[in-house]
Amino acid sequence: MTNWLPFELHCHTFHSDGKQSLAELASAAKDLGLCGVALTDHNTMTGLLDRDSVVANTGVEIIPGLEWTTFFGHMLTLGITEYVDWRNLSPFHIHRGIEAVHKQGGLVGIAHPFRVGSPMCTGCFWEFEVSDWKQVDYIEVWSGLFPSIRRNNIRAFDMWTDLLNKGYRIAATCGRDWHVSDPVTEPISVTYLGIREGYQDLVSAALNALRRGAVAISMGPLPMMSVRSFGGHTAELGDVVEWNMSEHAPVIQIAIDFSAREGLWNLPDQLMKMRLMSNKGELASLELSSEQPHAEYKLDAAGISWVRAELFGTFCGTHTRIGFTNAIYFEEVD
């Protein structure tokens, strides 16, 4: 069984340019219903010195990491135990740094790739040359507060879609880029990671979920998707469905979990639409509500390489994408 736990994967303390201690960050995260955060201070890991005591006192897990803050882009590195130096990386040699992170068992993700750059934000706009996208573990496609309405996030979301269409199985996350623990009035988005039962260490389980693409994003209720294929096998987010023409068509199962962080977001009673998107464009748009939160769709899988679900509705007075799932992939076999 998989439990979908909420995380914030992009946070700062006063060890870089944040205005909060790690304890204040974890306490605020607990108030927001989060199970864990990733500490990604700019170019330093010194904020992790009291990590164990903060976890013990708050119950909020702290994923170790840092944010490479370079002139050519910002890259999030998660799950590393030792500092990885980025200062010798030119715009054409980002893979040297990625290799060093992967050697530690860590993950790398591109942060806010289309945020306005210099002189307003040095290096925020991604300019590194990526020669092998298979080496990039994830892209932060939603950044900041109320991320669905930000133009730079629309570009990042389209970038992720283009990479999926090119055959790259890359995960997408959101990141608040959290610097201050003060309450906010704009909605926040949350990265839900699919944590399998029986885990021994939550940090490792969270990194494994992100690594395999077991990820969903939402500002409110949680959109979910699975695929039931011939023989009753069920594939979850990030999984690969193997099928052939002689079998029954796979069935996409979608749902909205209204209990996810319940009470921490507001949503008017309404019919919402779950759009099933793929490399062939939109496959279907199904209506769901709190009274009818489940639906199924029989998929003609011919020519399909990936499918994801996107939840649309009225949120904070705006008709917008409220959340989305990562992809489930398809391979035709003989």
Coordinates of C-alpha atoms in Angstrom, one line a residue:
M1 CA 0.0 0.0 0.0
T2 CA 1.1 3.5 -0.8
N3 CA 0.5 6.5 1.5
W4 CA 0.6 10.0 -0.1
L5 CA 2.4 12.3 2.3
P6 CA 2.8 16.1 1.9
F7 CA 6.2 17.7 1.6
E8 CA 7.8 21.1 0.8
L9 CA 11.0 20.5 -1.1
H10 CA 12.4 24.1 -1.4
C11 CA 13.2 25.9 1.9
H12 CA 15.7 28.4 3.3
T13 CA 16.8 29.5 6.7
F14 CA 18.9 32.4 8.0
H15 CA 22.0 30.3 7.1
S16 CA 21.4 31.7 3.6
D17 CA 18.8 34.3 2.7
G18 CA 15.9 33.0 4.8
K19 CA 14.5 34.8 7.8
Q20 CA 13.7 31.7 9.9
S21 CA 15.6 29.1 11.9
L22 CA 15.2 25.4 11.1
A23 CA 13.1 25.0 14.2
E24 CA 10.8 27.8 13.1
L25 CA 10.5 26.3 9.6
A26 CA 9.6 22.9 10.9
S27 CA 7.1 24.3 13.4
A28 CA 5.4 26.3 10.6
A29 CA 5.5 23.2 8.3
K30 CA 3.7 21.2 11.0
D31 CA 1.0 23.8 11.3
L32 CA 0.5 23.5 7.5
G33 CA 0.0 19.7 7.8
L34 CA 3.3 18.8 6.2
C35 CA 5.2 15.6 7.0
G36 CA 8.5 16.9 5.9
V37 CA 10.6 19.6 4.3
A38 CA 13.8 19.8 2.4
L39 CA 16.3 22.3 3.6
T40 CA 17.9 23.8 0.5
D41 CA 19.8 26.8 1.7
H42 CA 21.9 28.6 -0.9
N43 CA 25.3 26.9 -1.3
T44 CA 25.6 25.8 2.3
M45 CA 24.5 22.9 4.5
T46 CA 25.3 24.5 7.9
G47 CA 21.6 24.9 8.7
L48 CA 21.4 21.1 9.2
L49 CA 23.5 21.2 12.4
D50 CA 20.5 20.8 14.7
R51 CA 18.5 18.7 12.4
D52 CA 18.1 15.7 14.7
S53 CA 16.8 17.8 17.6
V54 CA 14.3 19.7 15.4
V55 CA 12.9 16.4 14.0
A56 CA 12.6 15.0 17.5
N57 CA 10.8 18.1 18.8
T58 CA 8.4 18.7 15.9
G59 CA 7.9 15.3 14.3
V60 CA 8.6 17.0 10.9
E61 CA 11.2 15.2 8.8
I62 CA 14.1 17.2 7.4
I63 CA 15.5 16.1 4.0
P64 CA 19.1 17.3 3.7
G65 CA 20.1 19.3 0.7
L66 CA 21.2 22.6 -0.7
E67 CA 20.5 24.9 -3.6
W68 CA 23.3 25.6 -6.0
T69 CA 23.0 29.3 -6.7
T70 CA 25.0 30.0 -9.8
F71 CA 25.1 32.6 -12.5
F72 CA 23.6 30.2 -15.0
G73 CA 20.8 28.6 -13.0
H74 CA 19.7 27.3 -9.6
M75 CA 19.7 23.5 -9.0
L76 CA 18.3 21.8 -6.0
T77 CA 20.3 18.8 -4.6
L78 CA 18.5 16.5 -2.2
G79 CA 19.7 13.6 -0.1
I80 CA 23.4 14.5 0.0
T81 CA 25.5 14.0 3.1
E82 CA 28.5 16.1 2.0
Y83 CA 28.8 19.5 0.3
V84 CA 29.1 19.3 -3.5
D85 CA 31.0 22.2 -4.9
W86 CA 29.5 23.8 -8.0
R87 CA 32.0 26.7 -8.5
N88 CA 34.0 25.1 -11.3
L89 CA 30.9 24.5 -13.4
S90 CA 30.6 26.4 -16.7
P91 CA 27.3 26.6 -18.5
F92 CA 28.3 23.5 -20.5
H93 CA 29.5 21.3 -17.6
I94 CA 26.5 21.0 -15.3
H95 CA 26.8 17.2 -15.6
R96 CA 30.0 17.2 -13.6
G97 CA 28.1 18.5 -10.6
I98 CA 25.1 16.2 -11.2
E99 CA 27.4 13.2 -11.3
A100 CA 28.9 14.1 -7.9
V101 CA 25.4 14.4 -6.4
H102 CA 24.4 11.0 -7.8
K103 CA 27.5 9.4 -6.4
Q104 CA 26.2 10.2 -3.0
G105 CA 22.8 8.7 -3.8
G106 CA 21.3 12.2 -4.0
L107 CA 18.8 13.7 -6.5
V108 CA 19.0 16.9 -8.6
G109 CA 16.2 19.1 -9.7
I110 CA 16.0 22.3 -11.7
A111 CA 14.6 25.1 -9.6
H112 CA 12.2 27.8 -11.1
P113 CA 13.7 27.5 -14.6
F114 CA 11.9 30.5 -16.1
R115 CA 11.9 32.9 -13.2
V116 CA 13.1 36.4 -14.1
G117 CA 16.9 36.4 -14.0
S118 CA 19.6 39.0 -13.7
P119 CA 19.8 41.7 -12.4
M120 CA 16.6 41.0 -10.4
C121 CA 17.6 37.5 -9.4
T122 CA 21.1 36.3 -10.3
G123 CA 21.0 33.0 -12.0
C124 CA 17.3 32.3 -11.4
F125 CA 16.7 31.8 -15.1
W126 CA 18.0 28.4 -16.2
E127 CA 20.9 28.7 -18.8
F128 CA 22.9 25.6 -18.2
E129 CA 23.2 23.3 -21.2
V130 CA 21.7 19.9 -20.4
S131 CA 23.1 17.3 -22.8
D132 CA 21.4 14.3 -21.1
W133 CA 18.0 14.9 -19.5
K134 CA 18.0 11.4 -18.2
Q135 CA 20.4 12.6 -15.5
V136 CA 18.0 15.3 -14.2
D137 CA 15.8 13.8 -11.6
Y138 CA 13.0 16.4 -11.5
I139 CA 11.9 19.9 -12.5
E140 CA 10.3 22.4 -10.1
V141 CA 7.4 23.3 -12.5
W142 CA 5.4 25.2 -9.9
S143 CA 7.3 27.8 -7.8
G144 CA 6.1 30.4 -5.3
L145 CA 2.7 31.2 -3.9
F146 CA -0.5 30.6 -6.0
P147 CA 1.8 29.0 -8.5
S148 CA -0.8 28.0 -11.1
I149 CA -1.4 31.6 -12.2
R150 CA 2.3 32.6 -12.6
R151 CA 3.5 33.0 -16.2
N152 CA 7.0 31.6 -15.5
N153 CA 5.4 28.4 -14.1
I154 CA 3.3 28.0 -17.2
R155 CA 6.5 27.9 -19.2
A156 CA 8.1 25.4 -16.8
F157 CA 5.0 23.2 -17.0
D158 CA 5.2 23.3 -20.8
M159 CA 8.9 22.5 -20.6
W160 CA 8.1 19.4 -18.6
T161 CA 5.4 18.3 -21.0
D162 CA 7.8 18.7 -24.0
L163 CA 10.4 16.5 -22.2
L164 CA 7.7 13.8 -21.6
N165 CA 6.8 14.0 -25.2
K166 CA 10.4 13.4 -26.1
G167 CA 10.5 10.2 -24.1
Y168 CA 12.1 11.4 -20.9
R169 CA 10.6 10.0 -17.7
I170 CA 11.3 13.0 -15.5
A171 CA 9.4 13.9 -12.4
A172 CA 7.7 17.3 -11.6
T173 CA 7.5 19.0 -8.2
C174 CA 6.3 22.3 -6.7
G175 CA 8.4 24.5 -4.5
R176 CA 7.3 27.4 -2.3
D177 CA 10.9 28.7 -2.1
W178 CA 10.1 29.2 1.5
H179 CA 12.1 32.0 3.2
V180 CA 9.8 33.3 6.0
S181 CA 7.5 31.5 8.5
D182 CA 5.0 34.3 8.7
P183 CA 1.4 33.5 7.6
V184 CA 0.5 34.2 4.0
T185 CA -2.9 34.9 2.4
E186 CA -2.1 33.4 -1.0
P187 CA -2.5 29.6 -1.5
I188 CA 0.5 27.3 -1.2
S189 CA 1.0 24.2 -3.2
V190 CA 2.3 20.9 -1.8
T191 CA 4.3 18.0 -3.2
Y192 CA 2.8 14.7 -2.2
L193 CA 5.2 11.7 -2.3
G194 CA 4.0 8.1 -2.6
I195 CA 5.5 6.5 0.5
R196 CA 5.3 2.7 0.5
E197 CA 4.4 0.9 3.7
G198 CA 7.1 -0.7 5.7
Y199 CA 9.7 1.9 5.2
Q200 CA 12.5 2.2 7.8
D201 CA 13.6 5.8 7.1
L202 CA 11.3 8.5 5.9
V203 CA 14.0 10.5 4.1
S204 CA 15.1 7.5 2.1
A205 CA 11.4 6.6 1.3
A206 CA 10.7 10.2 0.2
L207 CA 13.8 10.3 -2.1
N208 CA 12.8 6.9 -3.5
A209 CA 9.3 8.2 -4.2
L210 CA 10.6 11.2 -6.0
R211 CA 13.2 9.1 -7.9
R212 CA 10.5 6.8 -9.3
G213 CA 8.0 9.6 -10.1
A214 CA 5.5 8.8 -7.4
V215 CA 4.5 12.4 -7.1
A216 CA 1.3 14.5 -7.1
I217 CA 0.9 18.3 -6.7
S218 CA -2.0 20.3 -5.3
M219 CA -3.0 23.6 -3.7
G220 CA -6.1 21.9 -2.4
P221 CA -7.6 18.4 -2.6
L222 CA -5.3 15.8 -4.0
P223 CA -5.8 14.5 -7.6
M224 CA -5.0 10.8 -7.9
M225 CA -4.6 8.4 -10.8
S226 CA -3.8 4.7 -11.3
V227 CA -4.1 2.3 -14.2
R228 CA -5.7 -1.1 -14.0
S229 CA -4.4 -3.3 -16.8
F230 CA -5.2 -6.8 -18.0
G231 CA -4.9 -9.4 -15.2
G232 CA -5.9 -6.9 -12.6
H233 CA -2.5 -5.4 -12.1
T234 CA -2.6 -1.8 -10.9
A235 CA 0.0 0.8 -11.8
E236 CA 0.6 3.9 -9.8
L237 CA 2.2 7.2 -10.6
G238 CA 5.7 6.8 -12.1
D239 CA 5.0 3.1 -13.0
V240 CA 5.3 1.6 -16.5
V241 CA 2.3 -0.3 -17.9
E242 CA 3.2 -3.0 -20.4
W243 CA 0.4 -4.0 -22.7
N244 CA -0.3 -5.6 -26.1
M245 CA -3.1 -5.3 -28.6
S246 CA -4.5 -8.8 -27.7
E247 CA -5.3 -7.7 -24.2
H248 CA -8.3 -5.7 -22.9
A249 CA -7.8 -2.0 -22.9
P250 CA -6.2 -0.5 -19.7
V251 CA -8.6 1.4 -17.5
I252 CA -7.5 4.7 -16.0
Q253 CA -8.9 5.2 -12.5
I254 CA -9.0 8.8 -11.2
A255 CA -10.0 10.2 -7.9
I256 CA -9.9 13.3 -5.7
D257 CA -8.9 12.9 -2.1
F258 CA -10.7 15.7 -0.2
S259 CA -9.2 14.6 3.1
A260 CA -5.6 15.6 2.1
R261 CA -4.6 18.5 4.4
E262 CA -8.3 19.0 5.1
G263 CA -9.1 22.3 6.7
L264 CA -6.0 24.0 5.4
W265 CA -7.5 25.1 2.1
N266 CA -10.9 26.5 1.0
L267 CA -12.8 25.3 -2.0
P268 CA -16.4 26.2 -2.9
D269 CA -18.7 23.3 -3.5
Q270 CA -18.5 22.6 -7.3
L271 CA -18.2 20.3 -10.2
M272 CA -14.5 20.0 -11.0
K273 CA -12.9 18.6 -14.2
M274 CA -10.1 16.1 -14.2
R275 CA -8.4 16.2 -17.6
L276 CA -6.5 13.2 -18.8
M277 CA -3.5 14.5 -20.7
S278 CA -1.0 12.5 -22.8
N279 CA 1.6 12.7 -25.5
K280 CA -1.4 12.7 -27.9
G281 CA -3.0 15.7 -26.1
E282 CA -6.2 15.7 -24.1
L283 CA -7.8 12.2 -23.9
A284 CA -10.8 13.1 -21.8
S285 CA -12.3 15.6 -19.4
L286 CA -14.3 14.0 -16.6
E287 CA -16.4 15.7 -14.0
L288 CA -15.9 15.0 -10.3
S289 CA -17.1 16.4 -7.1
S290 CA -17.0 15.8 -3.3
E291 CA -20.1 13.6 -3.7
Q292 CA -18.7 11.7 -6.7
P293 CA -14.9 11.8 -6.3
H294 CA -14.1 8.7 -8.5
A295 CA -14.3 7.9 -12.2
E296 CA -12.9 5.5 -14.8
Y297 CA -11.8 5.9 -18.4
K298 CA -11.1 3.0 -20.8
L299 CA -7.9 3.9 -22.6
D300 CA -7.1 3.2 -26.2
A301 CA -3.4 2.8 -25.5
A302 CA -2.2 2.7 -29.1
G303 CA 0.5 5.4 -29.6
I304 CA 0.3 6.4 -25.9
S305 CA 3.6 6.8 -24.1
W306 CA 2.5 8.7 -21.0
V307 CA -0.7 9.9 -19.2
R308 CA -1.2 12.3 -16.3
A309 CA -4.3 13.8 -14.6
E310 CA -4.9 17.6 -14.1
L311 CA -7.5 18.9 -11.8
F312 CA -9.3 22.1 -12.7
G313 CA -11.8 24.2 -10.8
T314 CA -12.5 27.5 -9.1
F315 CA -9.9 28.2 -6.4
C316 CA -9.5 31.5 -4.6
G317 CA -12.0 33.1 -7.1
T318 CA -10.0 32.0 -10.1
H319 CA -10.7 29.1 -12.6
T320 CA -7.4 27.4 -12.6
R321 CA -5.4 24.2 -12.5
I322 CA -5.6 23.2 -8.8
G323 CA -3.3 20.2 -9.0
F324 CA -1.9 17.5 -11.2
T325 CA -0.3 14.1 -11.0
N326 CA 3.0 12.9 -12.4
A327 CA 2.8 10.5 -15.3
I328 CA 2.2 6.8 -15.7
Y329 CA 4.1 5.4 -18.7
F330 CA 3.1 2.9 -21.4
E331 CA 5.1 0.4 -23.4
E332 CA 3.6 -1.8 -26.0
V333 CA 5.0 -5.4 -26.0
D334 CA 4.5 -8.4 -28.2

